[in-house]
Short mmCIF file of C-alpha atoms in Angstrom, two decimals:
data_model
loop_
_atom_site.label_atom_id
_atom_site.label_comp_id
_atom_site.label_asym_id
_atom_site.label_seq_id
_atom_site.Cartn_x
_atom_site.Cartn_y
_atom_site.Cartn_z
CA UNK V 1 3.43 -19.54 6.50
CA UNK V 2 -0.03 -19.01 7.41
CA UNK V 3 -2.41 -15.86 7.27
CA UNK V 4 -1.72 -15.38 11.25
CA UNK V 5 1.66 -15.25 10.68
CA UNK V 6 1.66 -13.06 7.71
CA UNK V 7 -0.35 -10.71 9.61
CA UNK V 8 1.89 -10.87 12.80
CA UNK V 9 4.88 -9.81 10.26
CA UNK V 10 3.21 -7.29 8.70
CA UNK V 11 1.74 -5.75 12.45
CA UNK V 12 5.46 -5.84 13.65
CA UNK V 13 7.27 -4.37 10.18
CA UNK V 14 4.98 -1.19 10.62
CA UNK V 15 5.57 -0.99 14.37
CA UNK V 16 9.48 -1.14 13.43
CA UNK V 17 8.96 1.60 11.06
CA UNK V 18 7.17 3.87 13.27
CA UNK V 19 9.54 3.41 16.07
CA UNK V 20 12.57 4.28 13.71
CA UNK V 21 10.59 7.28 12.33
CA UNK V 22 9.94 8.53 15.79
CA UNK V 23 13.62 8.06 16.94
CA UNK V 24 14.48 9.88 13.83
CA UNK V 25 12.52 12.75 14.46
CA UNK V 26 13.05 13.27 18.16
CA UNK V 27 17.13 12.83 17.12
CA UNK V 28 16.70 15.83 14.69
CA UNK V 29 14.99 17.85 16.91
CA UNK V 30 17.60 17.22 19.45
CA UNK V 31 20.17 18.94 17.36
CA UNK V 32 21.11 22.28 18.36
CA UNK V 33 20.30 25.36 16.11
CA UNK V 34 23.21 25.86 13.87
CA UNK V 35 22.39 29.59 13.81
CA UNK V 36 23.19 29.84 17.49
CA UNK V 37 26.55 28.13 16.80
CA UNK V 38 28.45 30.91 15.06
CA UNK V 39 30.19 32.56 17.72
CA UNK V 40 32.03 29.24 18.28
CA UNK V 41 33.07 29.01 14.79
CA UNK V 42 34.86 32.12 14.92
CA UNK V 43 38.46 32.20 15.72
CA UNK V 44 39.43 33.35 19.22
CA UNK V 45 41.87 35.67 17.91
CA UNK V 46 39.40 37.63 15.70
CA UNK V 47 36.85 38.03 18.35
CA UNK V 48 39.51 39.12 20.75
CA UNK V 49 40.63 41.99 18.20
CA UNK V 50 37.03 42.89 17.43
CA UNK V 51 36.72 43.82 20.92
CA UNK V 52 40.17 45.36 21.62
CA UNK V 53 39.47 47.84 18.49
CA UNK V 54 39.86 51.51 19.55
CA UNK V 55 36.75 53.73 19.08
CA UNK V 56 37.04 57.26 17.01
CA UNK V 57 34.57 59.81 16.43
CA UNK V 58 33.64 60.47 13.28
CA UNK V 59 32.88 64.06 12.48
CA UNK V 60 30.97 64.61 9.21
CA UNK V 61 30.92 68.39 7.74
CA UNK V 62 27.78 69.30 5.51
CA UNK V 63 27.79 72.29 3.23
CA UNK V 64 25.61 74.99 4.10
CA UNK V 65 22.38 74.92 2.24
CA UNK V 66 21.63 77.79 -0.25
CA UNK V 67 18.58 79.72 0.28
CA UNK V 68 15.90 79.18 -2.70
CA UNK V 69 13.77 82.17 -4.03
CA UNK V 70 10.07 81.59 -4.52
CA UNK V 71 10.28 81.45 -8.21
CA UNK V 72 13.21 78.81 -7.75
CA UNK V 73 10.62 76.64 -5.65
CA UNK V 74 8.05 76.99 -7.97
CA UNK V 75 10.18 76.05 -11.12
CA UNK V 76 11.27 72.97 -9.32
CA UNK V 77 7.75 71.77 -8.26
CA UNK V 78 6.80 72.02 -11.93
CA UNK V 79 10.00 70.11 -13.16
CA UNK V 80 9.02 67.26 -10.60
CA UNK V 81 5.51 67.11 -11.57
CA UNK V 82 6.45 67.09 -14.97
CA UNK V 83 8.79 63.96 -14.62
CA UNK V 84 6.27 61.84 -12.45
CA UNK V 85 5.39 58.63 -14.14
CA UNK V 86 3.37 55.42 -13.20
CA UNK V 87 6.10 52.83 -11.54
CA UNK V 88 5.32 49.31 -13.27
CA UNK V 89 3.60 46.76 -11.14
CA UNK V 90 6.00 43.79 -10.52
CA UNK V 91 5.34 40.43 -8.63
CA UNK V 92 6.89 40.01 -5.30
CA UNK V 93 8.77 36.78 -4.65
CA UNK V 94 8.39 35.54 -1.36
CA UNK V 95 11.54 33.53 -0.32
CA UNK V 96 10.72 30.61 2.54
CA UNK V 97 13.89 29.81 4.35
CA UNK V 98 14.45 26.05 5.25
CA UNK V 99 14.18 25.29 9.24
CA UNK V 100 17.19 24.45 10.96
CA UNK V 101 16.00 20.93 11.10
CA UNK V 102 15.64 20.53 7.26
CA UNK V 103 19.28 22.38 6.82
CA UNK V 104 20.76 20.55 9.69
CA UNK V 105 20.54 17.02 7.75
CA UNK V 106 23.71 16.12 6.08
CA UNK V 107 23.91 13.57 3.10
CA UNK V 108 25.93 10.98 5.61
CA UNK V 109 23.48 11.55 8.37
CA UNK V 110 20.84 10.66 6.01
CA UNK V 111 22.35 7.37 4.91
CA UNK V 112 23.68 6.37 8.28
CA UNK V 113 19.86 6.65 9.49
CA UNK V 114 18.36 4.93 6.56
CA UNK V 115 20.90 1.84 6.93
CA UNK V 116 20.36 1.57 10.65
CA UNK V 117 16.40 1.65 9.97
CA UNK V 118 16.95 -0.97 7.38
CA UNK V 119 19.20 -3.05 9.48
CA UNK V 120 16.17 -2.87 12.60
CA UNK V 121 13.76 -3.80 10.34
CA UNK V 122 15.48 -7.04 8.94
CA UNK V 123 16.70 -8.37 12.00
CA UNK V 124 12.80 -7.70 13.44
CA UNK V 125 11.31 -9.53 10.82
CA UNK V 126 14.08 -12.67 11.01
CA UNK V 127 13.34 -12.54 14.72
CA UNK V 128 9.63 -13.06 13.75
CA UNK V 129 10.64 -15.63 11.35
CA UNK V 130 12.66 -17.66 14.00
CA UNK V 131 9.90 -17.39 16.76
CA UNK V 132 7.12 -18.52 13.91
CA UNK V 133 9.10 -21.50 13.27
CA UNK V 134 10.31 -22.51 16.87
CA UNK V 135 6.62 -21.80 18.16
CA UNK V 136 4.78 -25.21 19.00
CA UNK V 137 1.81 -25.70 16.56
CA UNK V 138 -1.18 -26.65 18.08
CA UNK V 139 -4.08 -26.34 15.41
CA UNK V 140 -2.65 -29.24 13.14
CA UNK V 141 -0.34 -30.01 10.71
CA UNK V 142 3.30 -31.17 10.89
CA UNK V 143 4.61 -30.67 14.50
CA UNK V 144 1.22 -31.93 15.87
CA UNK V 145 -0.73 -35.10 16.20
CA UNK V 146 -2.01 -36.44 12.80
CA UNK V 147 -4.91 -38.20 12.27
CA UNK V 148 -3.94 -41.03 9.83
CA UNK V 149 -7.53 -42.83 9.58
CA UNK V 150 -9.07 -46.17 10.91
CA UNK V 151 -6.15 -48.20 12.08
CA UNK V 152 -7.62 -51.37 11.28
CA UNK V 153 -8.43 -50.21 7.39
CA UNK V 154 -4.83 -49.42 6.54
CA UNK V 155 -3.26 -52.64 7.08
CA UNK V 156 -5.20 -54.72 4.54
CA UNK V 157 -5.05 -51.72 2.05
CA UNK V 158 -1.16 -52.03 2.31
CA UNK V 159 -0.80 -55.46 1.47
CA UNK V 160 -1.79 -57.32 -1.56
CA UNK V 161 -2.86 -60.94 -2.40
CA UNK V 162 1.19 -61.79 -2.84
CA UNK V 163 2.20 -60.24 0.42
CA UNK V 164 3.89 -57.20 -1.41
CA UNK V 165 3.64 -53.81 0.51
CA UNK V 166 2.84 -50.51 -0.86
CA UNK V 167 2.93 -47.96 1.78
CA UNK V 168 0.54 -44.99 2.74
CA UNK V 169 1.70 -41.63 2.54
CA UNK V 170 0.28 -39.22 4.85
CA UNK V 171 1.11 -35.78 3.69
CA UNK V 172 -0.01 -33.89 6.72
CA UNK V 173 2.62 -36.15 8.58
CA UNK V 174 5.50 -36.11 5.98
CA UNK V 175 5.44 -39.77 6.88
CA UNK V 176 4.85 -43.51 5.31
CA UNK V 177 3.20 -45.94 7.09
CA UNK V 178 3.89 -49.43 6.81
CA UNK V 179 3.08 -52.92 8.44
CA UNK V 180 5.05 -53.39 11.72
CA UNK V 181 7.03 -56.74 11.66
CA UNK V 182 5.48 -59.40 14.46
CA UNK V 183 8.67 -59.40 16.15
CA UNK V 184 10.35 -55.74 16.80
CA UNK V 185 13.70 -55.15 17.18
CA UNK V 186 15.02 -54.74 21.04
CA UNK V 187 16.27 -51.26 20.05
CA UNK V 188 12.40 -49.86 19.46
CA UNK V 189 11.48 -51.30 22.75
CA UNK V 190 9.50 -48.94 24.72
CA UNK V 191 9.57 -46.11 22.26
CA UNK V 192 6.09 -46.28 21.15
CA UNK V 193 6.84 -46.23 17.48
CA UNK V 194 4.26 -49.39 16.74
CA UNK V 195 0.64 -49.34 17.26
CA UNK V 196 -2.23 -51.34 15.44
CA UNK V 197 0.31 -53.22 13.57
CA UNK V 198 1.65 -50.00 11.98
CA UNK V 199 4.78 -47.68 12.06
CA UNK V 200 5.11 -43.91 10.62
CA UNK V 201 8.68 -43.58 9.22
CA UNK V 202 9.67 -40.23 8.26
CA UNK V 203 10.40 -39.36 4.52
CA UNK V 204 13.18 -37.59 5.23
CA UNK V 205 16.79 -39.31 4.29
CA UNK V 206 18.81 -39.41 7.63
CA UNK V 207 22.09 -38.59 5.28
CA UNK V 208 21.33 -34.86 3.67
CA UNK V 209 17.58 -34.83 4.32
CA UNK V 210 16.47 -35.90 0.99
CA UNK V 211 12.94 -37.34 0.41
CA UNK V 212 13.09 -41.20 0.09
CA UNK V 213 10.97 -42.64 -2.16
CA UNK V 214 9.54 -46.26 -2.16
CA UNK V 215 10.88 -48.95 -4.44
CA UNK V 216 8.36 -51.50 -5.33
CA UNK V 217 10.64 -53.75 -6.86
CA UNK V 218 13.06 -54.14 -3.86
CA UNK V 219 10.30 -53.49 -1.57
CA UNK V 220 12.52 -50.98 0.32
CA UNK V 221 13.24 -47.23 0.59
CA UNK V 222 16.16 -46.08 -1.86
CA UNK V 223 17.21 -42.45 -1.60
CA UNK V 224 18.20 -41.36 -5.44
CA UNK V 225 20.88 -38.45 -3.80
CA UNK V 226 23.43 -40.51 -2.56
CA UNK V 227 22.39 -44.22 -2.86
CA UNK V 228 21.18 -45.16 0.71
CA UNK V 229 18.99 -48.07 1.17
CA UNK V 230 16.56 -49.23 3.58
CA UNK V 231 14.20 -52.00 4.37
CA UNK V 232 10.55 -52.13 4.40
CA UNK V 233 10.38 -50.80 8.19
CA UNK V 234 13.20 -48.43 7.49
CA UNK V 235 16.26 -50.19 8.92
CA UNK V 236 19.52 -49.16 7.24
CA UNK V 237 21.02 -51.57 4.68
CA UNK V 238 23.58 -49.47 2.70
CA UNK V 239 24.97 -46.48 1.34
CA UNK V 240 26.43 -43.41 3.49
CA UNK V 241 23.05 -43.00 5.96
CA UNK V 242 24.60 -42.77 9.33
CA UNK V 243 21.36 -44.77 10.83
CA UNK V 244 18.02 -46.27 10.47
CA UNK V 245 15.16 -43.81 9.13
CA UNK V 246 13.83 -41.79 11.91
CA UNK V 247 9.89 -42.65 12.93
CA UNK V 248 7.38 -41.06 14.89
CA UNK V 249 5.59 -42.05 17.85
CA UNK V 250 2.05 -43.61 17.12
CA UNK V 251 -0.98 -44.65 19.25
CA UNK V 252 -4.45 -45.95 18.55
CA UNK V 253 -7.21 -43.64 20.29
CA UNK V 254 -10.25 -44.79 21.61
CA UNK V 255 -12.23 -45.02 18.62
CA UNK V 256 -9.57 -46.79 16.39
CA UNK V 257 -8.13 -43.96 15.16
CA UNK V 258 -4.23 -44.22 14.46
CA UNK V 259 -2.60 -41.28 15.51
CA UNK V 260 0.85 -39.94 14.13
CA UNK V 261 2.88 -37.70 17.08
CA UNK V 262 4.61 -35.86 14.62
CA UNK V 263 6.25 -33.71 17.15
CA UNK V 264 8.00 -36.90 18.78
CA UNK V 265 10.75 -38.07 16.69
CA UNK V 266 12.44 -41.49 17.46
CA UNK V 267 16.10 -42.10 16.21
CA UNK V 268 17.38 -45.24 16.11
CA UNK V 269 21.16 -46.37 15.31
CA UNK V 270 21.87 -48.75 12.39
CA UNK V 271 19.98 -52.37 12.60
CA UNK V 272 22.76 -55.24 13.76
CA UNK V 273 20.37 -57.62 12.10
CA UNK V 274 17.45 -57.17 9.61
CA UNK V 275 14.02 -57.36 10.95
CA UNK V 276 12.57 -58.09 7.45
CA UNK V 277 14.20 -59.21 4.00
CA UNK V 278 15.45 -56.85 1.73
CA UNK V 279 15.97 -56.52 -1.32
CA UNK V 280 13.19 -58.82 -2.51
CA UNK V 281 14.04 -57.56 -6.39
CA UNK V 282 16.24 -55.34 -8.05
CA UNK V 283 16.98 -51.96 -6.84
CA UNK V 284 15.21 -48.82 -8.20
CA UNK V 285 18.75 -46.53 -8.50
#
């Protein structure tokens, strides 16, 4: 995954998290104040009984105050002054009540919203990954046109004096370059799978997708996973593979460069007859 794709995924994840946070805050603010709902929580019979209760006048009798003499008043003042003491200084604890928004969120609501936020983030990231996988690549690499080199120099480098072949592997194209036979099979006619005397075979086995290595001894491709075998140009020979090896469309540019079009994969059924001889020696598997 390239740096641009990672940046896109990061920006999308931050945007999703911000949207979920804004939704959570807005949803909490939209909830009614719990203090204003207390009348609804009181039973109707209790409210009716409170309204219908009769009112009664209460008379409170206070005893008559006795008159005090000046001597008694003076003595009382002196007694109070003698008993006065300094009150100790105490720290006052300020209690801050929680807001209705903080009190109104239950544990169930918290976990439900957290689960919803994680689900949205997961689906968002998966969607971005799928788009990144399906988006066409136009900046090079697999899925685009790959320059394999000068076509005139590739064929001699693959064949030795005894006529044995050593395919050239092109990592960016995930393909083996092999010499094309003089007479091409009719199933490849008009499909642009040969250019400059070369063919580009996809490295993937058509059975279960393993990478198929080249066997110098037998002069063919042999899959070690389940034993599928193909000749030097990818025609099916044996094993569970359902068809020939897939191949890419190729062409030679104006300046003589062999271009592998990895965005164009050509499939073909099992060959009825082998275009090249195989095996030419012992098998590697």
